[in-house]
Tab-separated table of N, CA, C and O in Angstrom:
chain	number	residue	atom	x	y	z
A	290	UNK	N	-11.634	29.166	2.596
A	290	UNK	CA	-12.471	28.142	2.200
A	290	UNK	C	-13.962	28.456	2.676
A	290	UNK	O	-14.104	28.652	3.963
A	291	UNK	N	-14.993	28.785	1.880
A	291	UNK	CA	-16.274	29.181	2.387
A	291	UNK	C	-17.168	27.818	2.917
A	291	UNK	O	-17.936	27.843	3.731
A	292	UNK	N	-16.872	26.595	2.318
A	292	UNK	CA	-17.809	25.528	2.494
A	292	UNK	C	-16.672	24.185	2.708
A	292	UNK	O	-16.617	23.411	1.681
A	293	UNK	N	-16.291	24.038	3.765
A	293	UNK	CA	-15.445	22.764	4.019
A	293	UNK	C	-16.091	21.490	3.888
A	293	UNK	O	-15.487	20.527	3.296
A	294	UNK	N	-17.403	21.373	4.141
A	294	UNK	CA	-18.042	20.003	3.786
A	294	UNK	C	-18.174	19.729	2.368
A	294	UNK	O	-18.118	18.634	1.858
A	295	UNK	N	-18.639	20.782	1.551
A	295	UNK	CA	-18.530	20.599	0.185
A	295	UNK	C	-17.199	20.167	-0.441
A	295	UNK	O	-16.984	19.238	-1.323
A	296	UNK	N	-16.107	20.777	0.145
A	296	UNK	CA	-14.877	20.460	-0.234
A	296	UNK	C	-14.435	18.962	0.112
A	296	UNK	O	-13.892	18.216	-0.656
A	297	UNK	N	-14.888	18.457	1.135
A	297	UNK	CA	-14.833	17.139	1.679
A	297	UNK	C	-15.455	16.069	0.779
A	297	UNK	O	-14.845	15.071	0.353
A	298	UNK	N	-16.709	16.421	0.259
A	298	UNK	CA	-17.427	15.565	-0.578
A	298	UNK	C	-16.828	15.633	-1.787
A	298	UNK	O	-16.686	14.610	-2.481
A	299	UNK	N	-16.369	16.662	-2.387
A	299	UNK	CA	-15.725	16.868	-3.717
A	299	UNK	C	-14.514	16.246	-3.877
A	299	UNK	O	-14.136	15.381	-4.783
A	300	UNK	N	-13.563	16.061	-2.885
A	300	UNK	CA	-12.376	15.240	-2.634
A	300	UNK	C	-12.571	13.869	-2.701
A	300	UNK	O	-11.889	13.146	-3.459
A	301	UNK	N	-13.734	13.235	-2.058
A	301	UNK	CA	-14.019	11.983	-2.033
A	301	UNK	C	-14.647	11.618	-3.576
A	301	UNK	O	-14.202	10.727	-4.146
A	302	UNK	N	-15.659	12.551	-4.065
A	302	UNK	CA	-16.042	12.241	-5.405
A	302	UNK	C	-14.824	12.317	-6.391
A	302	UNK	O	-14.816	11.434	-7.375
A	303	UNK	N	-13.866	13.273	-6.292
A	303	UNK	CA	-12.753	13.188	-7.452
A	303	UNK	C	-11.906	11.954	-7.219
A	303	UNK	O	-11.553	11.355	-8.176
A	304	UNK	N	-11.812	11.568	-5.898
A	304	UNK	CA	-10.973	10.440	-5.764
A	304	UNK	C	-11.588	9.069	-6.310
A	304	UNK	O	-11.011	8.185	-6.821
A	305	UNK	N	-12.921	9.002	-6.138
A	305	UNK	CA	-13.641	7.874	-6.727
A	305	UNK	C	-13.700	7.915	-8.373
A	305	UNK	O	-13.375	6.803	-8.845
A	306	UNK	N	-13.760	9.039	-8.954
A	306	UNK	CA	-13.541	9.119	-10.437
A	306	UNK	C	-12.253	8.774	-10.858
A	306	UNK	O	-12.282	8.302	-11.837
A	307	UNK	N	-11.201	9.133	-10.219
A	307	UNK	CA	-9.864	8.879	-10.596
A	307	UNK	C	-9.519	7.393	-10.069
A	307	UNK	O	-8.225	7.065	-10.458
A	308	UNK	N	-10.435	6.465	-9.464
A	308	UNK	CA	-10.169	5.295	-8.997
A	308	UNK	C	-8.978	5.276	-7.954
A	308	UNK	O	-8.036	4.296	-8.079
A	309	UNK	N	-8.725	6.353	-7.278
A	309	UNK	CA	-7.832	6.350	-6.138
A	309	UNK	C	-8.039	5.334	-5.006
A	309	UNK	O	-9.518	5.197	-4.844
A	310	UNK	N	-7.087	4.789	-4.299
A	310	UNK	CA	-7.261	3.823	-3.267
A	310	UNK	C	-7.417	4.662	-1.749
A	310	UNK	O	-8.313	4.298	-0.932
A	311	UNK	N	-6.840	5.744	-1.746
A	311	UNK	CA	-6.596	6.673	-0.490
A	311	UNK	C	-6.880	8.025	-0.810
A	311	UNK	O	-6.337	8.609	-2.014
A	312	UNK	N	-7.827	8.848	-0.001
A	312	UNK	CA	-7.954	10.127	-0.299
A	312	UNK	C	-7.418	11.111	1.002
A	312	UNK	O	-8.024	10.501	1.979
A	313	UNK	N	-6.806	11.937	0.865
A	313	UNK	CA	-6.258	12.792	2.066
A	313	UNK	C	-7.284	14.032	1.971
A	313	UNK	O	-7.518	14.979	1.052
A	314	UNK	N	-7.884	14.386	3.223
A	314	UNK	CA	-8.757	15.350	3.544
A	314	UNK	C	-8.419	16.109	4.594
A	314	UNK	O	-8.085	15.550	5.688
A	315	UNK	N	-8.422	17.637	4.663
A	315	UNK	CA	-8.073	18.278	5.869
A	315	UNK	C	-9.355	17.978	7.034
A	315	UNK	O	-10.154	17.838	6.811
A	316	UNK	N	-8.765	17.668	8.307
A	316	UNK	CA	-9.602	17.327	9.425
A	316	UNK	C	-10.392	18.519	10.064
A	316	UNK	O	-9.935	19.683	10.054
A	317	UNK	N	-11.537	18.156	10.447
A	317	UNK	CA	-12.510	19.235	11.317
A	317	UNK	C	-13.167	18.135	12.223
A	317	UNK	O	-13.355	16.915	11.806
A	318	UNK	N	-13.909	18.427	13.115
A	318	UNK	CA	-14.789	17.696	13.944
A	318	UNK	C	-15.949	17.004	13.375
A	318	UNK	O	-16.198	16.072	13.370
A	319	UNK	N	-16.549	17.862	12.284
A	319	UNK	CA	-17.795	17.416	11.547
A	319	UNK	C	-17.222	16.415	10.462
A	319	UNK	O	-18.020	15.424	10.444
A	320	UNK	N	-16.089	16.713	9.977
A	320	UNK	CA	-15.711	15.774	8.935
A	320	UNK	C	-15.338	14.319	9.517
A	320	UNK	O	-15.687	13.288	8.885
A	321	UNK	N	-14.892	14.392	10.781
A	321	UNK	CA	-14.378	13.183	11.457
A	321	UNK	C	-15.727	12.406	11.793
A	321	UNK	O	-15.976	11.066	11.677
A	322	UNK	N	-16.700	13.111	12.190
A	322	UNK	CA	-17.857	12.462	12.584
A	322	UNK	C	-18.606	11.954	11.186
A	322	UNK	O	-19.181	10.902	11.003
A	323	UNK	N	-18.427	12.804	10.070
A	323	UNK	CA	-19.065	11.979	8.873
A	323	UNK	C	-18.199	10.798	8.279
A	323	UNK	O	-18.953	10.008	7.785
A	324	UNK	N	-16.967	10.896	8.603
A	324	UNK	CA	-16.203	9.831	8.132
A	324	UNK	C	-16.556	8.432	8.850
A	324	UNK	O	-16.490	7.465	8.271
A	325	UNK	N	-16.859	8.799	10.079
A	325	UNK	CA	-17.126	7.568	11.079
A	325	UNK	C	-18.469	7.103	10.448
A	325	UNK	O	-18.724	5.755	10.627
A	326	UNK	N	-19.527	7.853	10.158
A	326	UNK	CA	-20.863	7.488	9.556
A	326	UNK	C	-20.578	6.589	8.409
A	326	UNK	O	-21.034	5.605	8.091
A	327	UNK	N	-19.668	7.026	7.433
A	327	UNK	CA	-19.584	6.600	6.103
A	327	UNK	C	-18.916	5.217	6.434
A	327	UNK	O	-19.143	4.103	5.720
A	328	UNK	N	-18.039	4.782	7.504
A	328	UNK	CA	-17.263	3.616	7.697
A	328	UNK	C	-18.390	2.775	8.361
A	328	UNK	O	-18.418	1.682	7.801
A	329	UNK	N	-19.093	3.063	9.200
A	329	UNK	CA	-20.236	2.184	9.810
A	329	UNK	C	-21.098	1.877	9.066
A	329	UNK	O	-21.772	0.705	8.827
A	330	UNK	N	-21.575	2.781	7.679
A	330	UNK	CA	-22.514	2.275	7.002
A	330	UNK	C	-22.138	1.581	5.755
A	330	UNK	O	-22.852	1.034	4.751
A	331	UNK	N	-20.666	1.426	5.794
A	331	UNK	CA	-19.856	0.415	4.798
A	331	UNK	C	-19.797	1.100	3.181
A	331	UNK	O	-19.386	0.645	2.493
A	332	UNK	N	-19.676	2.435	3.404
A	332	UNK	CA	-19.494	3.176	1.789
A	332	UNK	C	-17.780	3.458	1.796
A	332	UNK	O	-17.448	3.540	0.703
A	333	UNK	N	-17.068	3.193	2.861
A	333	UNK	CA	-15.593	3.438	2.722
A	333	UNK	C	-14.818	2.132	3.502
A	333	UNK	O	-15.726	1.664	4.438
A	334	UNK	N	-13.914	1.927	3.023
A	334	UNK	CA	-13.037	0.634	3.708
A	334	UNK	C	-12.765	0.919	5.106
A	334	UNK	O	-12.938	0.308	6.235
A	335	UNK	N	-11.803	2.013	5.247
A	335	UNK	CA	-11.221	2.329	6.609
A	335	UNK	C	-10.842	3.728	6.502
A	335	UNK	O	-10.888	4.584	5.524
A	336	UNK	N	-10.582	4.374	7.722
A	336	UNK	CA	-10.093	5.839	7.877
A	336	UNK	C	-8.970	5.942	8.891
A	336	UNK	O	-8.938	5.006	9.789
A	337	UNK	N	-8.203	6.929	9.027
A	337	UNK	CA	-7.091	6.982	9.831
A	337	UNK	C	-6.971	8.508	10.152
A	337	UNK	O	-6.914	9.192	9.068
A	338	UNK	N	-7.106	9.081	11.279
A	338	UNK	CA	-6.773	10.417	11.648
A	338	UNK	C	-5.471	10.605	12.011
A	338	UNK	O	-4.798	9.971	12.667
A	339	UNK	N	-4.675	11.784	11.157
A	339	UNK	CA	-3.305	11.967	11.372
A	339	UNK	C	-3.007	13.306	11.871
A	339	UNK	O	-3.738	14.262	11.177
A	340	UNK	N	-2.533	13.549	13.163
A	340	UNK	CA	-2.477	14.887	13.745
A	340	UNK	C	-1.127	15.179	13.192
A	340	UNK	O	-0.051	14.679	13.832
A	341	UNK	N	-1.103	16.423	12.719
A	341	UNK	CA	0.320	17.089	12.435
A	341	UNK	C	0.475	18.240	13.090
A	341	UNK	O	1.234	19.043	12.806
A	342	UNK	N	-0.270	18.389	14.157
A	342	UNK	CA	0.016	19.524	15.076
A	342	UNK	C	-0.666	20.840	14.882
A	342	UNK	O	-1.152	21.670	15.633
A	343	UNK	N	-1.073	20.908	13.462
A	343	UNK	CA	-1.957	22.181	13.209
A	343	UNK	C	-3.171	21.953	13.162
A	343	UNK	O	-4.354	22.088	13.960
A	344	UNK	N	-3.702	21.214	11.874
A	344	UNK	CA	-5.055	21.069	11.812
A	344	UNK	C	-5.374	19.418	11.570
A	344	UNK	O	-6.275	19.006	12.127
A	345	UNK	N	-4.420	18.708	10.998
A	345	UNK	CA	-4.537	17.289	10.997
A	345	UNK	C	-5.380	17.021	9.508
A	345	UNK	O	-5.825	17.782	8.973
A	346	UNK	N	-5.108	15.758	9.248
A	346	UNK	CA	-5.600	15.323	8.235
A	346	UNK	C	-6.431	14.095	8.187
A	346	UNK	O	-6.099	13.325	9.169
A	347	UNK	N	-7.365	13.588	7.574
A	347	UNK	CA	-8.037	12.380	7.581
A	347	UNK	C	-7.614	11.510	6.215
A	347	UNK	O	-7.858	11.948	5.244
A	348	UNK	N	-7.089	10.273	6.506
A	348	UNK	CA	-6.842	9.444	5.234
A	348	UNK	C	-7.762	8.415	5.068
A	348	UNK	O	-8.040	7.825	6.204
A	349	UNK	N	-8.520	8.453	4.102
A	349	UNK	CA	-9.744	7.706	3.760
A	349	UNK	C	-9.480	6.555	2.603
A	349	UNK	O	-9.098	7.041	1.575
A	350	UNK	N	-9.747	5.233	2.891
A	350	UNK	CA	-9.650	4.234	2.102
A	350	UNK	C	-10.806	4.012	1.391
A	350	UNK	O	-11.701	3.638	2.146
A	351	UNK	N	-10.809	4.249	0.217
A	351	UNK	CA	-12.152	4.193	-0.599
A	351	UNK	C	-12.564	2.542	-0.890
A	351	UNK	O	-11.695	1.854	-0.912
A	352	UNK	N	-13.952	2.263	-0.803
A	352	UNK	CA	-14.327	0.950	-1.174
A	352	UNK	C	-14.509	0.798	-2.743
A	352	UNK	O	-15.371	1.522	-3.081
A	353	UNK	N	-14.293	-0.415	-3.222
A	353	UNK	CA	-14.523	-0.584	-4.496
A	353	UNK	C	-14.977	-2.329	-4.604
A	353	UNK	O	-14.475	-3.099	-3.951
A	354	UNK	N	-15.881	-2.414	-5.519
A	354	UNK	CA	-16.166	-3.963	-5.828
A	354	UNK	C	-14.974	-4.646	-6.436
A	354	UNK	O	-14.494	-4.191	-7.418
A	355	UNK	N	-14.445	-5.682	-5.901
A	355	UNK	CA	-13.171	-6.193	-6.519
A	355	UNK	C	-13.220	-6.713	-8.092
A	355	UNK	O	-12.288	-6.668	-8.630
A	356	UNK	N	-14.373	-7.271	-8.278
A	356	UNK	CA	-14.689	-7.666	-9.739
A	356	UNK	C	-14.937	-6.623	-10.704
A	356	UNK	O	-14.296	-6.433	-11.859
A	357	UNK	N	-15.856	-5.672	-10.416
A	357	UNK	CA	-16.127	-4.628	-11.473
A	357	UNK	C	-15.619	-3.269	-11.234
A	357	UNK	O	-15.641	-2.647	-12.027
A	358	UNK	N	-14.767	-3.288	-10.002
A	358	UNK	CA	-14.108	-1.972	-9.959
A	358	UNK	C	-15.016	-0.739	-9.724
A	358	UNK	O	-14.465	0.292	-9.902
A	359	UNK	N	-16.253	-1.074	-9.368
A	359	UNK	CA	-17.271	0.074	-9.203
A	359	UNK	C	-17.193	0.508	-7.664
A	359	UNK	O	-17.089	-0.375	-6.601
A	360	UNK	N	-17.431	1.881	-7.476
A	360	UNK	CA	-17.215	2.350	-6.004
A	360	UNK	C	-18.557	1.984	-5.292
A	360	UNK	O	-19.604	1.676	-6.003
A	361	UNK	N	-18.337	1.766	-4.199
A	361	UNK	CA	-19.576	1.586	-3.107
A	361	UNK	C	-20.399	2.735	-3.099
A	361	UNK	O	-21.773	2.797	-2.890
A	362	UNK	N	-19.960	3.950	-3.174
A	362	UNK	CA	-20.431	5.317	-3.239
A	362	UNK	C	-20.946	5.713	-4.530
A	362	UNK	O	-20.014	5.614	-5.337
A	363	UNK	N	-22.219	5.592	-4.967
A	363	UNK	CA	-22.653	6.146	-6.336
A	363	UNK	C	-22.649	7.637	-6.454
A	363	UNK	O	-22.355	8.195	-7.431
A	364	UNK	N	-23.186	8.206	-5.367
A	364	UNK	CA	-23.315	9.623	-5.676
A	364	UNK	C	-23.345	10.274	-4.160
A	364	UNK	O	-23.814	9.736	-3.351
A	365	UNK	N	-22.556	11.567	-4.004
A	365	UNK	CA	-22.631	12.535	-2.798
A	365	UNK	C	-23.155	13.762	-3.231
A	365	UNK	O	-22.753	14.388	-4.247
A	366	UNK	N	-24.151	14.102	-2.449
A	366	UNK	CA	-24.975	15.448	-3.001
A	366	UNK	C	-24.861	16.249	-1.550
A	366	UNK	O	-25.285	16.022	-0.507
A	367	UNK	N	-24.495	17.484	-2.007
A	367	UNK	CA	-24.460	18.448	-0.639
A	367	UNK	C	-25.855	19.053	-0.832
A	367	UNK	O	-26.418	19.420	-1.784
A	368	UNK	N	-26.491	19.281	0.462
A	368	UNK	CA	-28.041	19.728	0.542
A	368	UNK	C	-28.055	20.976	1.175
A	368	UNK	O	-28.448	22.029	0.514
A	369	UNK	N	-27.531	21.169	2.428
A	369	UNK	CA	-27.409	22.536	2.977
A	369	UNK	C	-26.219	23.197	2.647
A	369	UNK	O	-25.208	22.786	2.956
A	370	UNK	N	-26.344	24.360	2.146
A	370	UNK	CA	-25.129	25.065	1.572
A	370	UNK	C	-25.060	26.418	2.491
A	370	UNK	O	-26.134	26.854	3.143
A	371	UNK	N	-23.992	27.041	2.447
A	371	UNK	CA	-23.994	28.461	3.167
A	371	UNK	C	-24.712	29.415	2.820
A	371	UNK	O	-25.167	30.170	3.692
A	372	UNK	N	-25.070	29.332	1.679
A	372	UNK	CA	-26.112	30.598	1.150
A	372	UNK	C	-27.762	30.109	1.270
A	372	UNK	O	-28.318	31.015	1.411
A	373	UNK	N	-27.709	28.928	1.690
A	373	UNK	CA	-29.104	28.555	1.795
A	373	UNK	C	-29.359	27.216	2.479
A	373	UNK	O	-28.892	26.101	2.180
A	374	UNK	N	-29.268	27.466	4.037
A	374	UNK	CA	-29.383	26.193	4.868
A	374	UNK	C	-30.845	25.469	4.749
A	374	UNK	O	-31.670	26.148	4.565
A	375	UNK	N	-30.641	24.061	4.897
A	375	UNK	CA	-31.905	23.530	4.797
A	375	UNK	C	-32.007	22.519	6.176
A	375	UNK	O	-31.240	21.977	6.725
A	376	UNK	N	-33.054	22.919	6.917
A	376	UNK	CA	-33.257	22.336	8.208
A	376	UNK	C	-34.589	21.647	8.063
A	376	UNK	O	-35.528	21.728	7.182
A	377	UNK	N	-34.722	20.514	8.931
A	377	UNK	CA	-36.037	19.679	8.935
A	377	UNK	C	-36.084	19.489	10.330
A	377	UNK	O	-35.317	18.947	11.096
A	378	UNK	N	-37.523	19.053	10.565
A	378	UNK	CA	-37.892	18.547	11.876
A	378	UNK	C	-37.851	17.217	11.884
A	378	UNK	O	-37.818	16.556	10.852
A	379	UNK	N	-38.226	16.508	12.939
A	379	UNK	CA	-38.194	15.169	13.131
A	379	UNK	C	-39.387	14.436	12.180
A	379	UNK	O	-39.094	13.191	11.797
A	380	UNK	N	-40.353	15.079	12.133
A	380	UNK	CA	-41.592	14.435	11.338
A	380	UNK	C	-41.295	14.328	9.975
A	380	UNK	O	-41.748	13.639	9.210
A	381	UNK	N	-40.421	15.571	9.387
A	381	UNK	CA	-40.290	15.554	7.920
A	381	UNK	C	-38.885	15.238	7.614
A	381	UNK	O	-38.418	15.806	6.570
A	382	UNK	N	-38.262	14.113	8.112
A	382	UNK	CA	-36.741	14.075	7.810
A	382	UNK	C	-36.793	13.182	6.489
A	382	UNK	O	-37.885	12.283	6.097
A	383	UNK	N	-35.918	13.370	5.491
A	383	UNK	CA	-35.821	12.569	4.262
A	383	UNK	C	-35.551	11.300	4.201
A	383	UNK	O	-34.856	10.843	4.994
A	384	UNK	N	-36.050	10.547	3.238
A	384	UNK	CA	-35.629	9.305	2.893
A	384	UNK	C	-34.988	9.286	1.506
A	384	UNK	O	-35.479	9.625	0.568
A	385	UNK	N	-33.702	8.763	1.576
A	385	UNK	CA	-32.951	8.848	0.468
A	385	UNK	C	-32.994	7.501	-0.319
A	385	UNK	O	-32.705	6.535	0.142
A	386	UNK	N	-33.478	7.604	-1.613
A	386	UNK	CA	-33.632	6.433	-2.492
A	386	UNK	C	-34.575	5.517	-1.802
A	386	UNK	O	-34.360	4.183	-1.870
A	387	UNK	N	-35.744	6.092	-1.271
A	387	UNK	CA	-36.657	5.147	-0.313
A	387	UNK	C	-35.773	4.390	0.750
A	387	UNK	O	-36.312	3.266	0.785
A	388	UNK	N	-35.032	4.703	1.233
A	388	UNK	CA	-34.264	4.105	2.417
A	388	UNK	C	-33.056	3.237	1.935
A	388	UNK	O	-32.431	2.758	2.948
A	389	UNK	N	-32.653	3.261	0.540
A	389	UNK	CA	-31.491	2.730	0.342
A	389	UNK	C	-30.316	3.359	0.529
A	389	UNK	O	-29.149	3.065	0.767
A	390	UNK	N	-30.210	4.851	0.513
A	390	UNK	CA	-29.079	5.502	0.935
A	390	UNK	C	-29.419	6.373	2.317
A	390	UNK	O	-30.238	5.973	2.768
A	391	UNK	N	-28.427	7.088	2.443
A	391	UNK	CA	-28.606	7.744	3.871
A	391	UNK	C	-28.288	9.390	3.464
A	391	UNK	O	-27.851	9.856	2.753
A	392	UNK	N	-29.080	10.134	4.669
A	392	UNK	CA	-28.789	11.457	4.715
A	392	UNK	C	-28.105	11.830	6.081
A	392	UNK	O	-28.251	11.013	7.111
A	393	UNK	N	-27.096	12.566	5.930
A	393	UNK	CA	-26.301	12.962	7.131
A	393	UNK	C	-26.824	14.181	7.620
A	393	UNK	O	-26.838	15.217	6.907
A	394	UNK	N	-27.111	14.251	8.982
A	394	UNK	CA	-27.583	15.489	9.603
A	394	UNK	C	-26.972	15.938	10.688
A	394	UNK	O	-26.151	14.992	11.321
A	395	UNK	N	-26.763	17.173	11.000
A	395	UNK	CA	-26.271	17.751	12.141
A	395	UNK	C	-27.159	18.146	13.095
A	395	UNK	O	-27.867	19.059	12.833
A	396	UNK	N	-27.455	17.637	14.123
A	396	UNK	CA	-28.465	17.995	15.079
A	396	UNK	C	-27.897	18.298	16.276
A	396	UNK	O	-26.680	18.456	16.653
A	397	UNK	N	-28.769	18.599	17.252
A	397	UNK	CA	-28.288	19.159	18.681
A	397	UNK	C	-27.606	17.851	19.318
A	397	UNK	O	-26.946	18.336	20.375
A	398	UNK	N	-27.777	16.664	19.183
A	398	UNK	CA	-27.357	15.546	19.714
A	398	UNK	C	-25.995	14.980	18.923
A	398	UNK	O	-25.627	14.076	19.066
A	399	UNK	N	-25.432	15.723	17.962
A	399	UNK	CA	-24.347	15.424	17.105
A	399	UNK	C	-24.639	15.025	15.829
A	399	UNK	O	-25.884	15.125	15.174
A	400	UNK	N	-23.849	14.578	15.059
A	400	UNK	CA	-23.723	14.369	13.771
A	400	UNK	C	-24.316	12.745	13.399
A	400	UNK	O	-23.864	11.947	14.126
A	401	UNK	N	-25.414	12.812	12.755
A	401	UNK	CA	-26.068	11.280	12.572
A	401	UNK	C	-26.713	11.076	11.248
A	401	UNK	O	-26.920	12.026	10.698
A	402	UNK	N	-27.084	9.862	11.071
A	402	UNK	CA	-27.934	9.559	9.931
A	402	UNK	C	-29.406	9.997	10.041
A	402	UNK	O	-29.883	10.020	11.221
A	403	UNK	N	-30.047	9.822	9.048
A	403	UNK	CA	-31.717	10.146	9.037
A	403	UNK	C	-32.400	8.997	9.822
A	403	UNK	O	-33.274	9.609	10.659
A	404	UNK	N	-31.726	7.851	9.669
A	404	UNK	CA	-32.584	6.808	10.539
A	404	UNK	C	-32.194	6.819	12.107
A	404	UNK	O	-33.320	6.701	12.827
A	405	UNK	N	-31.150	7.296	12.471
A	405	UNK	CA	-30.804	7.462	13.954
A	405	UNK	C	-31.646	8.695	14.340
A	405	UNK	O	-32.095	8.572	15.419
A	406	UNK	N	-31.726	9.584	13.607
A	406	UNK	CA	-32.524	11.000	14.133
A	406	UNK	C	-33.968	10.612	14.243
A	406	UNK	O	-34.644	11.141	15.140
A	407	UNK	N	-34.649	9.715	13.513
A	407	UNK	CA	-35.861	9.190	13.536
A	407	UNK	C	-36.261	8.601	14.744
A	407	UNK	O	-36.976	8.654	15.415
A	408	UNK	N	-35.144	7.687	15.210
A	408	UNK	CA	-35.342	6.878	16.509
A	408	UNK	C	-35.163	7.718	17.645
A	408	UNK	O	-35.876	7.614	18.552
A	409	UNK	N	-34.290	8.778	17.534
A	409	UNK	CA	-34.239	9.673	18.660
A	409	UNK	C	-35.155	10.743	18.797
A	409	UNK	O	-35.226	11.685	19.650
A	410	UNK	N	-36.022	10.946	17.579
A	410	UNK	CA	-36.957	11.811	17.308
A	410	UNK	C	-36.535	13.387	17.320
A	410	UNK	O	-36.924	14.330	18.233
A	411	UNK	N	-35.314	13.797	16.743
A	411	UNK	CA	-34.590	14.987	16.709
A	411	UNK	C	-34.770	15.426	15.042
A	411	UNK	O	-34.439	14.572	14.201
A	412	UNK	N	-34.614	16.655	14.859
A	412	UNK	CA	-34.474	17.258	13.488
A	412	UNK	C	-33.178	17.809	13.579
A	412	UNK	O	-32.459	17.893	14.483
A	413	UNK	N	-32.798	18.616	12.259
A	413	UNK	CA	-31.376	19.243	12.276
A	413	UNK	C	-31.197	19.814	10.877
A	413	UNK	O	-32.250	19.809	9.935
A	414	UNK	N	-29.998	20.098	10.638
A	414	UNK	CA	-29.694	20.559	9.507
A	414	UNK	C	-29.070	19.365	8.478
A	414	UNK	O	-28.348	18.479	8.895
A	415	UNK	N	-29.677	19.366	7.231
A	415	UNK	CA	-29.243	18.337	6.342
A	415	UNK	C	-28.131	18.423	5.886
A	415	UNK	O	-27.854	19.443	4.694
A	416	UNK	N	-26.844	17.791	6.024
A	416	UNK	CA	-25.689	18.304	5.485
A	416	UNK	C	-25.438	17.616	3.989
A	416	UNK	O	-25.047	18.188	3.171
A	417	UNK	N	-25.781	16.232	3.999
A	417	UNK	CA	-25.635	15.763	2.565
A	417	UNK	C	-26.524	14.226	2.458
A	417	UNK	O	-26.786	13.988	3.348
A	418	UNK	N	-26.575	14.045	1.176
A	418	UNK	CA	-27.168	12.444	0.828
A	418	UNK	C	-25.935	11.558	0.177
A	418	UNK	O	-25.036	12.269	-0.427
A	419	UNK	N	-25.949	10.505	0.704
A	419	UNK	CA	-25.056	9.381	0.176
A	419	UNK	C	-25.945	8.305	-0.122
A	419	UNK	O	-26.590	7.816	0.494
A	420	UNK	N	-25.470	7.878	-1.549
A	420	UNK	CA	-25.916	6.539	-2.033
A	420	UNK	C	-25.112	5.919	-2.985
A	420	UNK	O	-24.242	6.585	-3.358
């Protein structure tokens, strides 16, 4: 697999389109941090790390509106790809939907949202947009 983060986002996107309650994703440290951010920001209900001795999996419980059955995640967009990396400094961090969405960045201080990166005054690689 050449782009595991794109695979992570695609599995979430496919699970949402098929109205699944739980999605299984192969685990990695970056995916675990991205999952924690999605939980903290309210885009998913819950997650659980399952260690099977080899790589492990992440079980992600997707979040839907109980009345309309519409997902909390409207769109997941991969920004920095293996063929063309996108980096930004602390001064030019992106605002997703004028602050309504989040950008997930990989910085020297770990994986964080664009708002946290602005507060810490760090830049990094823009992994994806979520709204």
